[in-house]
mmCIF file of C-alpha atoms in Angstrom:
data_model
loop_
_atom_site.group_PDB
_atom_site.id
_atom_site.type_symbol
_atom_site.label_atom_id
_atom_site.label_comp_id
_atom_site.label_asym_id
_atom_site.label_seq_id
_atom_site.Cartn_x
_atom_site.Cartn_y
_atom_site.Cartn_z
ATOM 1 C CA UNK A 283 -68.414 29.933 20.306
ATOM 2 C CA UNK A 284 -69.836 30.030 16.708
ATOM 3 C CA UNK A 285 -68.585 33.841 17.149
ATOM 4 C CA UNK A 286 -65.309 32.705 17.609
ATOM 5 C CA UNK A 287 -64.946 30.298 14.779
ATOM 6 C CA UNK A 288 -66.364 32.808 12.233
ATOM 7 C CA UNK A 289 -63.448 35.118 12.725
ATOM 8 C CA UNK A 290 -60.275 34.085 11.274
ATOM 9 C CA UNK A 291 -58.644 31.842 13.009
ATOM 10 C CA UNK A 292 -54.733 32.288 13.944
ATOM 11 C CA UNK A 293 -51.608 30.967 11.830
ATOM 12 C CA UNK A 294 -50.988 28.602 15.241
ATOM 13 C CA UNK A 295 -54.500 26.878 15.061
ATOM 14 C CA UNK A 296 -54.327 25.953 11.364
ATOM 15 C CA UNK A 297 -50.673 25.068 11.700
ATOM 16 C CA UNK A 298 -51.541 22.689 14.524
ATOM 17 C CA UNK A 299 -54.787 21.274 12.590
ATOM 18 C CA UNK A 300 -53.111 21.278 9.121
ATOM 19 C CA UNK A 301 -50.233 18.993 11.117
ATOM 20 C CA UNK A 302 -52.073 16.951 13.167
ATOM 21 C CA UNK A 303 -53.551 15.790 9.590
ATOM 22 C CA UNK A 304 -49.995 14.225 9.009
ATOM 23 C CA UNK A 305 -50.373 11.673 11.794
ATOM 24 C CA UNK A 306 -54.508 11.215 11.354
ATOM 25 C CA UNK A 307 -53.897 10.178 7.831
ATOM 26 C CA UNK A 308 -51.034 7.868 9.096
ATOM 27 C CA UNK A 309 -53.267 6.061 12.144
ATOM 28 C CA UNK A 310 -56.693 5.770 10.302
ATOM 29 C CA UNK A 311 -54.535 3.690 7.616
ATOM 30 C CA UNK A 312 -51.265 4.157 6.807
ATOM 31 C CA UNK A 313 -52.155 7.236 4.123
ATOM 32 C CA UNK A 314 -49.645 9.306 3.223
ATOM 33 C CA UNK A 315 -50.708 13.474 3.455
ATOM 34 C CA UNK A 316 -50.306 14.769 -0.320
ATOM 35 C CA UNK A 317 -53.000 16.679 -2.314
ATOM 36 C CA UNK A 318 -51.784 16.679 -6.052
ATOM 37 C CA UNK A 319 -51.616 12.843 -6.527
ATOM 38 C CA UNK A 320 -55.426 13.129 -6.633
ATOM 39 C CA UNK A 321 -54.957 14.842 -9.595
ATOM 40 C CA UNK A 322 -52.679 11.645 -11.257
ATOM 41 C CA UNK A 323 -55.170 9.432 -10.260
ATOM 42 C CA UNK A 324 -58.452 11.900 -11.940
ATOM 43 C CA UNK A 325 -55.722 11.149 -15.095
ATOM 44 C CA UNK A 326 -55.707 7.508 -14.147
ATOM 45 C CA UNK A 327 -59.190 7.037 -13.665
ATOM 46 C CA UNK A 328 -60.179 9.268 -16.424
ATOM 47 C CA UNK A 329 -57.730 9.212 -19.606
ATOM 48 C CA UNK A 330 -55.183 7.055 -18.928
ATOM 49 C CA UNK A 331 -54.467 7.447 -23.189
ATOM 50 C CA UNK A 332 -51.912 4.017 -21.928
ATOM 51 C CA UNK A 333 -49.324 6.513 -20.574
ATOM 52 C CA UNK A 334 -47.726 3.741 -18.809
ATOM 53 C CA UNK A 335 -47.404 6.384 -15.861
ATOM 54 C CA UNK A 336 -51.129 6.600 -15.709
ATOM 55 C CA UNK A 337 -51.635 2.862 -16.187
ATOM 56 C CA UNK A 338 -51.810 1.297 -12.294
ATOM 57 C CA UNK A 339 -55.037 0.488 -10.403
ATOM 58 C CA UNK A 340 -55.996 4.089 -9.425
ATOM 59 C CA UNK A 341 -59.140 2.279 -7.319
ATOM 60 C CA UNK A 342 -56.265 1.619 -4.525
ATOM 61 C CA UNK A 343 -56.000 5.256 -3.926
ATOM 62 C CA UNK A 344 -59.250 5.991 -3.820
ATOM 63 C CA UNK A 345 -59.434 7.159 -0.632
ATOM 64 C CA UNK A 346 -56.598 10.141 -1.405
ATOM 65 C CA UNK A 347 -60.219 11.240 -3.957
ATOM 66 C CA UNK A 348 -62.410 10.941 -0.988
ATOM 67 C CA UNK A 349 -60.241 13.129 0.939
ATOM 68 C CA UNK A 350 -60.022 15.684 -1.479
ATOM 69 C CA UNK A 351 -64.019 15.903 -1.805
ATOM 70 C CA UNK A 352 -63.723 16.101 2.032
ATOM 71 C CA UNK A 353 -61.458 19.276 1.352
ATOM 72 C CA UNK A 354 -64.241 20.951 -1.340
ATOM 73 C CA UNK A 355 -67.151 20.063 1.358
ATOM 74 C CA UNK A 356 -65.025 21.709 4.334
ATOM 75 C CA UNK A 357 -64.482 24.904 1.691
ATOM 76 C CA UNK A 358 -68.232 24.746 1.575
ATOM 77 C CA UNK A 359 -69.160 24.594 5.076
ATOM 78 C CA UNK A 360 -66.658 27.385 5.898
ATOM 79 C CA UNK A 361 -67.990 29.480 3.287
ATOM 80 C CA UNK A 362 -72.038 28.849 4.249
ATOM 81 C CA UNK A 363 -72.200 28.890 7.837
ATOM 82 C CA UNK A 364 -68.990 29.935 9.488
ATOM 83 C CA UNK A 365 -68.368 33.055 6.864
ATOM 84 C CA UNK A 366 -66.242 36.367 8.315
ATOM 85 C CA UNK A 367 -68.440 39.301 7.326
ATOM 86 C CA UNK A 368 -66.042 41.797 8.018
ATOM 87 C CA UNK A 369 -63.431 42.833 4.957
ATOM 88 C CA UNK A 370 -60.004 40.574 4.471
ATOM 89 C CA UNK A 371 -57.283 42.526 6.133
ATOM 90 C CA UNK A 372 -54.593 42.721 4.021
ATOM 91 C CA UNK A 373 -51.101 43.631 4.914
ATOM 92 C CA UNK A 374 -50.949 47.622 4.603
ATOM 93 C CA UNK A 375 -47.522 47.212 2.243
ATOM 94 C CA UNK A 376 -49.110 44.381 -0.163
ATOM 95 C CA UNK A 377 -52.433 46.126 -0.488
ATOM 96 C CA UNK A 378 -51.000 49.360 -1.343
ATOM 97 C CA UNK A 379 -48.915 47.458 -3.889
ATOM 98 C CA UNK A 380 -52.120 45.683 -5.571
ATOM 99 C CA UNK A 381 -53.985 48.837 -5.960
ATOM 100 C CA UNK A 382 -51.024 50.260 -8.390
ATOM 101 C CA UNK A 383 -51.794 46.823 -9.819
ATOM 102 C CA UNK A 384 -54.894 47.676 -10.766
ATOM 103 C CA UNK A 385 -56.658 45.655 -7.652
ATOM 104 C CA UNK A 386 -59.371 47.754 -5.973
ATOM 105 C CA UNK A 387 -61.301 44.921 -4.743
ATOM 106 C CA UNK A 388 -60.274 43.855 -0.751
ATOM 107 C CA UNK A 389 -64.160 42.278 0.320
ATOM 108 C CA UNK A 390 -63.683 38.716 -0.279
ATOM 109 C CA UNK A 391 -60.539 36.051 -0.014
ATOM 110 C CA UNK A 392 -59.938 36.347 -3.711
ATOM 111 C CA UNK A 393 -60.365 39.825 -6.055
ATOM 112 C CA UNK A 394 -63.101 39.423 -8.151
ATOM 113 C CA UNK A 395 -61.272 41.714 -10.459
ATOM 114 C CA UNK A 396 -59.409 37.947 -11.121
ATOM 115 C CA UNK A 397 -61.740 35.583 -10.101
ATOM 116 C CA UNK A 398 -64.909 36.680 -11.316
ATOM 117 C CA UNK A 399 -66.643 34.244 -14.437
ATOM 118 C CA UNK A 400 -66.443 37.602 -16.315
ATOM 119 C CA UNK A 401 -63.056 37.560 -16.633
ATOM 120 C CA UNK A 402 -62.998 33.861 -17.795
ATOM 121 C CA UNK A 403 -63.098 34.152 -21.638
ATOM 122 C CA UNK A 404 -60.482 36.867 -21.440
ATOM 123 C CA UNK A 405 -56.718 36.774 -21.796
ATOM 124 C CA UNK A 406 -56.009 37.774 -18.454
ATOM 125 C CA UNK A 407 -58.753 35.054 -17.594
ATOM 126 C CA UNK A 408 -56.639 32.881 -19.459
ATOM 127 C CA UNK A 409 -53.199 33.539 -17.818
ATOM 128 C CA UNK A 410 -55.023 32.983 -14.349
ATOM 129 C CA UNK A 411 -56.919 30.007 -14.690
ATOM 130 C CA UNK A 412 -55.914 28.185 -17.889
ATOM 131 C CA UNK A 413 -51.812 29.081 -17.256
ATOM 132 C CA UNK A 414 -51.544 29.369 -13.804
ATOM 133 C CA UNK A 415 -53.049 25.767 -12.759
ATOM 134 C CA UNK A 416 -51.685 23.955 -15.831
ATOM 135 C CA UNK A 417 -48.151 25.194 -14.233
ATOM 136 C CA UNK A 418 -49.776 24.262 -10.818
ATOM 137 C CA UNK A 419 -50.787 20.587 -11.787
ATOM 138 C CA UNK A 420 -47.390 20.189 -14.057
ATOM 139 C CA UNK A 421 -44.643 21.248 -11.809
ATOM 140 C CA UNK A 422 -46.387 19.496 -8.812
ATOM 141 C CA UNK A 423 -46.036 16.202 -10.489
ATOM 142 C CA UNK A 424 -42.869 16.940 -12.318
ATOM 143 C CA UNK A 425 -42.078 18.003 -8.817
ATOM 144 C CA UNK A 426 -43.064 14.830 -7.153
ATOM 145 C CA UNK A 427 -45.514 16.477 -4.973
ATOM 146 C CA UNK A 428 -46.703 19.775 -3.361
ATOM 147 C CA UNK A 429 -47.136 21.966 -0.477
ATOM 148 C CA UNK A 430 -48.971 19.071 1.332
ATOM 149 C CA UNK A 431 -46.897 15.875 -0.036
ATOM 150 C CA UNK A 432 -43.191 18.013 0.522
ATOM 151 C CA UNK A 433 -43.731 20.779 2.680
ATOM 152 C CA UNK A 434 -45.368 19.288 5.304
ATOM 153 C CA UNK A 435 -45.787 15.210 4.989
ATOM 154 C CA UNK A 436 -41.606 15.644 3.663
ATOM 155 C CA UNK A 437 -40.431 17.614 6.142
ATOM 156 C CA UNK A 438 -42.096 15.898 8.758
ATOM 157 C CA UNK A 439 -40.894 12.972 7.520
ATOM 158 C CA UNK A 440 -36.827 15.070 7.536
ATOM 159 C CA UNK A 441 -36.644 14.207 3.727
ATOM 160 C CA UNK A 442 -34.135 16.102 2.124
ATOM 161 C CA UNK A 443 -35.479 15.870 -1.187
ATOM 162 C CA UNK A 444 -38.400 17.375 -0.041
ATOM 163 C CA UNK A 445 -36.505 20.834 1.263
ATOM 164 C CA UNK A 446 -34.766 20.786 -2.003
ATOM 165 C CA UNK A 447 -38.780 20.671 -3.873
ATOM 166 C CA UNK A 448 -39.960 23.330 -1.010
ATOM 167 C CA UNK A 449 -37.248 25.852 -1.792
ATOM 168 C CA UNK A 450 -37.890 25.453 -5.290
ATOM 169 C CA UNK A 451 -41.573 25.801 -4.952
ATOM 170 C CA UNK A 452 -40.346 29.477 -2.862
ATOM 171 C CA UNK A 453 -38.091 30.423 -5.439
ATOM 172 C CA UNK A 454 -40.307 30.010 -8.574
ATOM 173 C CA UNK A 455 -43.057 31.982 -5.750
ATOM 174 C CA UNK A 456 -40.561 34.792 -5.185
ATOM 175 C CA UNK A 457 -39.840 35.394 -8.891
ATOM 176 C CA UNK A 458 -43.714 35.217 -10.228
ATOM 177 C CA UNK A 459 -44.800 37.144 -7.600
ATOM 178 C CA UNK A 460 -42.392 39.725 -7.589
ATOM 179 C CA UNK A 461 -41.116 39.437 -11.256
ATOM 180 C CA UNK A 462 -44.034 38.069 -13.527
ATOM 181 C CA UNK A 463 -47.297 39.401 -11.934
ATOM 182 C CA UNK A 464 -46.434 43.035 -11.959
ATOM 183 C CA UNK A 465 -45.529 42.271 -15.796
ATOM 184 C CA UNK A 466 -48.904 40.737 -16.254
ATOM 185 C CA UNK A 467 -50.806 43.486 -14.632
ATOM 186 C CA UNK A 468 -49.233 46.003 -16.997
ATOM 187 C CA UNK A 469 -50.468 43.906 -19.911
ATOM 188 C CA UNK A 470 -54.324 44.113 -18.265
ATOM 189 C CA UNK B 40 -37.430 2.619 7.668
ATOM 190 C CA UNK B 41 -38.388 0.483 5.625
ATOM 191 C CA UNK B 42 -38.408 0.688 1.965
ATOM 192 C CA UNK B 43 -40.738 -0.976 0.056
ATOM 193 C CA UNK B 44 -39.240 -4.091 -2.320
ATOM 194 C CA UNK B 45 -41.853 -5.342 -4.713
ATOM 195 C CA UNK B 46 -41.800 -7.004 -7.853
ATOM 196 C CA UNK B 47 -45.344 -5.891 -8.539
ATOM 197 C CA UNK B 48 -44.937 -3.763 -11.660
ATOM 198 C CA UNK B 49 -48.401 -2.030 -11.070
ATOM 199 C CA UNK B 50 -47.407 -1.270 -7.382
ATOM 200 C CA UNK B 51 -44.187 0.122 -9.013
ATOM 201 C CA UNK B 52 -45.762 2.474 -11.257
ATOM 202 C CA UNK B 53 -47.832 3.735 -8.377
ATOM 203 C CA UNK B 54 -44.850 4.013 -6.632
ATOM 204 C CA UNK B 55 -43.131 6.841 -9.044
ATOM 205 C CA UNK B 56 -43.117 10.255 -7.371
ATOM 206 C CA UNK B 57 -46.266 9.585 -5.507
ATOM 207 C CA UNK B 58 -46.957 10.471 -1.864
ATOM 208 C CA UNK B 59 -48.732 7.395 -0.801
ATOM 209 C CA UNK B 60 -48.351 3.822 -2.290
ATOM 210 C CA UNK B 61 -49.281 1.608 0.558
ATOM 211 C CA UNK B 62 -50.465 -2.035 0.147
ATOM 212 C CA UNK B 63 -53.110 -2.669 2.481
ATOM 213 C CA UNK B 64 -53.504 -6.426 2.945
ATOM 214 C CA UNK B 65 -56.657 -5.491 4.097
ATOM 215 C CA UNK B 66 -60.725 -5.007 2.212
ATOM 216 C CA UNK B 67 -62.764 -2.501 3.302
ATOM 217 C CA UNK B 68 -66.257 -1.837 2.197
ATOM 218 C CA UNK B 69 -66.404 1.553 0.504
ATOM 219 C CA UNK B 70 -67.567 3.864 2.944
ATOM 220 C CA UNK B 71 -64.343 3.035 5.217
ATOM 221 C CA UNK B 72 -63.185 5.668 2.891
ATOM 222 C CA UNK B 73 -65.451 8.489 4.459
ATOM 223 C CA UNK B 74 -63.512 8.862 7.285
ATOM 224 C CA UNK B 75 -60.876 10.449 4.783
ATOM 225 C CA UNK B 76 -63.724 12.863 3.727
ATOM 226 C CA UNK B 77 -64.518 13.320 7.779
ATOM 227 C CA UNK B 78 -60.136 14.484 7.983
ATOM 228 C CA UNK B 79 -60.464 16.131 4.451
ATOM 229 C CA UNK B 80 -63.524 18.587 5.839
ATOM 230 C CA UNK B 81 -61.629 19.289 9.131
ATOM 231 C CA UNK B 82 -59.343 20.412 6.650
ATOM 232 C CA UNK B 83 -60.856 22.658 4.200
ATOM 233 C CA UNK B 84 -62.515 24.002 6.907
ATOM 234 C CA UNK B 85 -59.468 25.308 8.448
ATOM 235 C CA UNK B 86 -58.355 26.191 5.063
ATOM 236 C CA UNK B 87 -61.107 28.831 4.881
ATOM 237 C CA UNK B 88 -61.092 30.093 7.822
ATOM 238 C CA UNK B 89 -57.265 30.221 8.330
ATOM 239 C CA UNK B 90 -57.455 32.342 4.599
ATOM 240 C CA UNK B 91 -54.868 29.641 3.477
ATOM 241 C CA UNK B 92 -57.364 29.798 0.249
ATOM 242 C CA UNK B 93 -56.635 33.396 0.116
ATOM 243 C CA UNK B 94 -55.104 34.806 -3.048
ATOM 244 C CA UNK B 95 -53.936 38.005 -0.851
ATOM 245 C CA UNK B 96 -52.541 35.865 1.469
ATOM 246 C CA UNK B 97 -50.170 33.811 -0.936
ATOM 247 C CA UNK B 98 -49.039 37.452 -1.989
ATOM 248 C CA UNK B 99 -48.139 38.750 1.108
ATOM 249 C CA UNK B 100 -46.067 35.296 1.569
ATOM 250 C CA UNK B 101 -44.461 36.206 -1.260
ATOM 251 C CA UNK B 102 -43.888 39.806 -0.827
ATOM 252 C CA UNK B 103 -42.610 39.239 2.712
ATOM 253 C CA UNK B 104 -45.065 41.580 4.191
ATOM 254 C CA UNK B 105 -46.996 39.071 6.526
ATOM 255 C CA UNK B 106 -45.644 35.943 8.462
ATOM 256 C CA UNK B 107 -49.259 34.511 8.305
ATOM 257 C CA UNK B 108 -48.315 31.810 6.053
ATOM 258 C CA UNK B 109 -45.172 31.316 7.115
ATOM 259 C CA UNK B 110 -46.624 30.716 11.178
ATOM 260 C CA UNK B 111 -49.050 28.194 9.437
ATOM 261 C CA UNK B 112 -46.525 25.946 7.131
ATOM 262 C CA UNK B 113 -44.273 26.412 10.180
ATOM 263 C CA UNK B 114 -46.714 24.931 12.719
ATOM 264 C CA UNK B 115 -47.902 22.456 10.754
ATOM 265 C CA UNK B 116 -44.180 21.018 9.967
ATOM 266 C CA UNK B 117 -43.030 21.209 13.302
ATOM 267 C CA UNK B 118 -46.185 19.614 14.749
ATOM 268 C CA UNK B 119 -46.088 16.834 12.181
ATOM 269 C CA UNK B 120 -42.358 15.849 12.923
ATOM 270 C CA UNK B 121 -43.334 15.636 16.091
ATOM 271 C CA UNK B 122 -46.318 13.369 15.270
ATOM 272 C CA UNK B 123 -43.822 11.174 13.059
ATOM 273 C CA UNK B 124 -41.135 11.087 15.437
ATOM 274 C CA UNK B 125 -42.795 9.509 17.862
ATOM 275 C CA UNK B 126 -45.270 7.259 15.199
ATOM 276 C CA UNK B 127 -41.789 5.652 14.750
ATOM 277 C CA UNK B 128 -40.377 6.109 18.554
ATOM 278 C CA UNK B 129 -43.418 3.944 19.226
ATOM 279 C CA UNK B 130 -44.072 1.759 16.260
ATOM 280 C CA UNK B 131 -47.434 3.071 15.880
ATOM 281 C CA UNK B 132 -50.183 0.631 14.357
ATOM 282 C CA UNK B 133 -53.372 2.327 12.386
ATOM 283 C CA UNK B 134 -56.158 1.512 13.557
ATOM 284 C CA UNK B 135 -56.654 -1.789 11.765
ATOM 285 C CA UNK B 136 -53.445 -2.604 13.225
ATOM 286 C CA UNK B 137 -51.134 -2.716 10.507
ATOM 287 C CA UNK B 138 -47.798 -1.453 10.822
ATOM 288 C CA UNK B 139 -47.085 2.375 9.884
ATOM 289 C CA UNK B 140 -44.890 2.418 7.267
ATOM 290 C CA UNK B 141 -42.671 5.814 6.104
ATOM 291 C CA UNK B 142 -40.375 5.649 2.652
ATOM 292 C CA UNK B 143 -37.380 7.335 2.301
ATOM 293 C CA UNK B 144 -38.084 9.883 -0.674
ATOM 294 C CA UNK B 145 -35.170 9.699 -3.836
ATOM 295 C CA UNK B 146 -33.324 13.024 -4.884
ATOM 296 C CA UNK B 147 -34.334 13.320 -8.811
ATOM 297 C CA UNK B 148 -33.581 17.069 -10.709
ATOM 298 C CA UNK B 149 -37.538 17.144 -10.956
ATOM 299 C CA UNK B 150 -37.795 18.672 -7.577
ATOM 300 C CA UNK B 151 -35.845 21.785 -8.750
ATOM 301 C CA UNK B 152 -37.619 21.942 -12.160
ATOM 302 C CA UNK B 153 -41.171 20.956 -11.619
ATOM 303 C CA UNK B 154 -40.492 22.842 -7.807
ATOM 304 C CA UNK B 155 -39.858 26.386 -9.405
ATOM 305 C CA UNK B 156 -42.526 25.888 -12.261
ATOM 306 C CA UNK B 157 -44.870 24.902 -9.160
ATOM 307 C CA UNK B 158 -44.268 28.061 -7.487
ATOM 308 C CA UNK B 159 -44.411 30.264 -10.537
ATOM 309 C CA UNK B 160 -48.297 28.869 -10.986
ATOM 310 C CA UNK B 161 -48.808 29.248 -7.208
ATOM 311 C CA UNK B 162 -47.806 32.941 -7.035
ATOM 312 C CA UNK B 163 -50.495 33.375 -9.950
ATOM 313 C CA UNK B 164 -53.465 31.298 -9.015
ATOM 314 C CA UNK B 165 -52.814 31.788 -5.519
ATOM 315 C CA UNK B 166 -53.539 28.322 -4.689
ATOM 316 C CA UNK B 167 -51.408 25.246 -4.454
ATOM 317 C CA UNK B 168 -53.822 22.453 -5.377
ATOM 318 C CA UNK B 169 -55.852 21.577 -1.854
ATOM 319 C CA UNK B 170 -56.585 24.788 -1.688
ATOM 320 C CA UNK B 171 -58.065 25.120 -5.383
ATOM 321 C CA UNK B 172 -60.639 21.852 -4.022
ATOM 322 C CA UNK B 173 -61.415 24.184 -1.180
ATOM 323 C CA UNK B 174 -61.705 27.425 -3.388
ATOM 324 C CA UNK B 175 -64.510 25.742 -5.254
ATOM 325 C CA UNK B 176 -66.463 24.586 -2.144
ATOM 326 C CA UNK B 177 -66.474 28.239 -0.737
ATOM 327 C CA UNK B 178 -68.080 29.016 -4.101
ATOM 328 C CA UNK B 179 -65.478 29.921 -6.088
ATOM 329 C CA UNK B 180 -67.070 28.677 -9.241
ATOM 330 C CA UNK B 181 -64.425 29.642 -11.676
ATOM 331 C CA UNK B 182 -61.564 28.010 -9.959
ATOM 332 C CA UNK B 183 -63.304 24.728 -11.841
ATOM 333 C CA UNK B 184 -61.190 25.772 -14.889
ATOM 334 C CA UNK B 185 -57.728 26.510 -12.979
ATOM 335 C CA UNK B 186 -58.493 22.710 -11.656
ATOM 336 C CA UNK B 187 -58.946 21.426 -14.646
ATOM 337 C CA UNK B 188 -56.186 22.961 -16.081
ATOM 338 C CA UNK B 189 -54.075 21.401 -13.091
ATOM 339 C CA UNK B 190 -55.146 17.951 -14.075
ATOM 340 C CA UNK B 191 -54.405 18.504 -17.801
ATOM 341 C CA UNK B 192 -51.088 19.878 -16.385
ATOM 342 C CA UNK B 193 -50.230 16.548 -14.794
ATOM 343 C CA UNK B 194 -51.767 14.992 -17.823
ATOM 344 C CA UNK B 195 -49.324 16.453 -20.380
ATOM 345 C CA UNK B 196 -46.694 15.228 -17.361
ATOM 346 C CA UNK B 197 -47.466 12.024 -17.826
ATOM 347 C CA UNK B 198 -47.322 11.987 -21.775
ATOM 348 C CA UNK B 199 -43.830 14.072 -21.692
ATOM 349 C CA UNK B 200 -42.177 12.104 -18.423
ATOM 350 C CA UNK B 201 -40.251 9.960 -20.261
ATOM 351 C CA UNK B 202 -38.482 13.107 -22.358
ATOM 352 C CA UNK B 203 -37.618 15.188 -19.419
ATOM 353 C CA UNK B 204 -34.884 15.507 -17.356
ATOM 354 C CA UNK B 205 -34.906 13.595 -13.998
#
């Protein structure tokens, strides 16, 4: 059994899991499934600077913060005691396409040629972290949401504005990832 | 559906582009709350182990060369409408027995703009934002900073909202 959930487990089991979360959520207490308003309510909670959208009783959604913790324990019990040792496989096409890129690295989920604290204080450190989640946590709220709050509690929901915000979030995928990140791993 | 009608300003400021803004008449002690962290593990669990938190894997999504991610957001939609179809078919209580509420979301240009400069971080971090909280359980230790910069993004949000188009 433990064999079996240190493989990787199939697109159908985490789809089922990752949408029976929708009606959990719902039944334990009415919650709405949504990840990034965790990080309005860190602002709320934090430095609310009386940015009136900031300024609203952030202890009411407290349990959206206790959910996300639950999220970074899960990441850690995955990681410590249910850990694939073999190699990521990575699509033949993509991988071939990363190692022009500069990527040699295919061990782990993530490239440490990225994602390593070495890289940190560098510009290409920069662009990944410091860039890349500021444009994360910005467009998700701009957005009204993100993968979790549209793409799945939305569209479960049939909300149109969500398909509108999940095409967008595709869109701005397609062009970065096909557009911007070859760009940026000329520059490093 | 209902739609919520309050003259609560606070409630109303909660209300603005957030996913869940939910009265509960109800007080819990604190540690009702853990069973959120019990559904949240379930989840980052599967988020590991599914290699949702893989940066390799948001490429391929975006390079069409796997339909990994695709089978997973697809799943999970489809099982989820499901779920809420019949929540409302049924009239489904939670388990304190209050009434399951589900608002209607409002069209605003924000879901094109802040949409595409979503995805254009996603493609580069690799992560949408539960699976940066997940990134830095599995160890991750630098993701910290692309989290931080996520909450400074939705920060500078805040301070700008009124000056952007909506």
């Amino acid at each position: 059994m433990l064999e079996l959930l240190k493989q990787p487990w199939h697109w159908a089991v985490a789809g089922i899991i990752i949408g029976l979360t929708v009606p959990t959520l719902l039944i334990l207490g009415n919650k709405k499934f949504g990840i990034s308003s965790s990080m309005r309510h860190i602002c709320a909670a934090c430095m609310p600077a009386n940015i009136p959208f900031f300024k609203y009783d952030w202890k009411k959604e407290v349990w959206n913060l206790f959910f996300v913790a639950g999220v970074l324990i899960g990441g850690f019990i995955a990681s410590t005691f249910l850990s694939n040792p073999e190699p990521i496989q990575v699509a033949q096409a993509t991988k071939e396409r990363l190692i022009e890129w500069g990527i040699q690295d295919f061990q782990s989920l993530l490239p440490t040629e990225i994602f390593s604290i070495n890289s940190l204080l560098t510009l290409k450190g920069f662009i990944f972290f410091v860039v890349g989640g500021f444009l994360v946590g910005f467009g998700a709220r701009y957005g009204g949401g993100c993968t979790s709050g549209h793409a799945i509690m939305g569209l479960s929901n049939l909300q149109l504005p969500s398909l509108v915000a999940t095409i967008s979030f595709m869109l701005g995928g397609f062009f970065s990832a096909n557009v911007i990140l070859p760009l940026l791993f000329k520059l490093f | 559906m209902a739609t919520i009608q309050t003259q609560d300003p606070q409630i109303d400021v909660r209300h603005q582009d957030a996913m869940c803004t939910n009265e509960s008449q109800l007080k819990h002690p604190w540690w009702h709350n853990l069973k959120y962290t019990l559904v949240g593990i379930i989840f980052g669990i599967t988020f590991v182990k599914a290699e949702i938190i893989s940066w390799y894997r948001i490429q391929e999504m975006f390079q069409l060369t796997s339909f990994h991610m695709y089978g997973v957001i697809g799943t999970a939609v489809v099982v989820g409408a499901i779920s809420v179809f019949f929540i409302k078919k049924t009239r489904a209580k939670t388990i304190y027995g209050e009434p399951i509420t589900l608002d209607d979301k409002k069209f605003n240009k924000g879901q094109i703009f802040g949409g595409l400069i979503f995805g254009l971080g996603w493609a580069i971090t690799g992560a949408c934002p539960g699976p940066l909280y997940a990134q830095i359980g599995a160890g991750f230790g630098v993701v910290f900073v692309t989290l931080l910069s996520a909450i400074l993004g939705t920060w500078v949000y805040g301070y700008f909202r009124e000056k952007l188009p909506h």
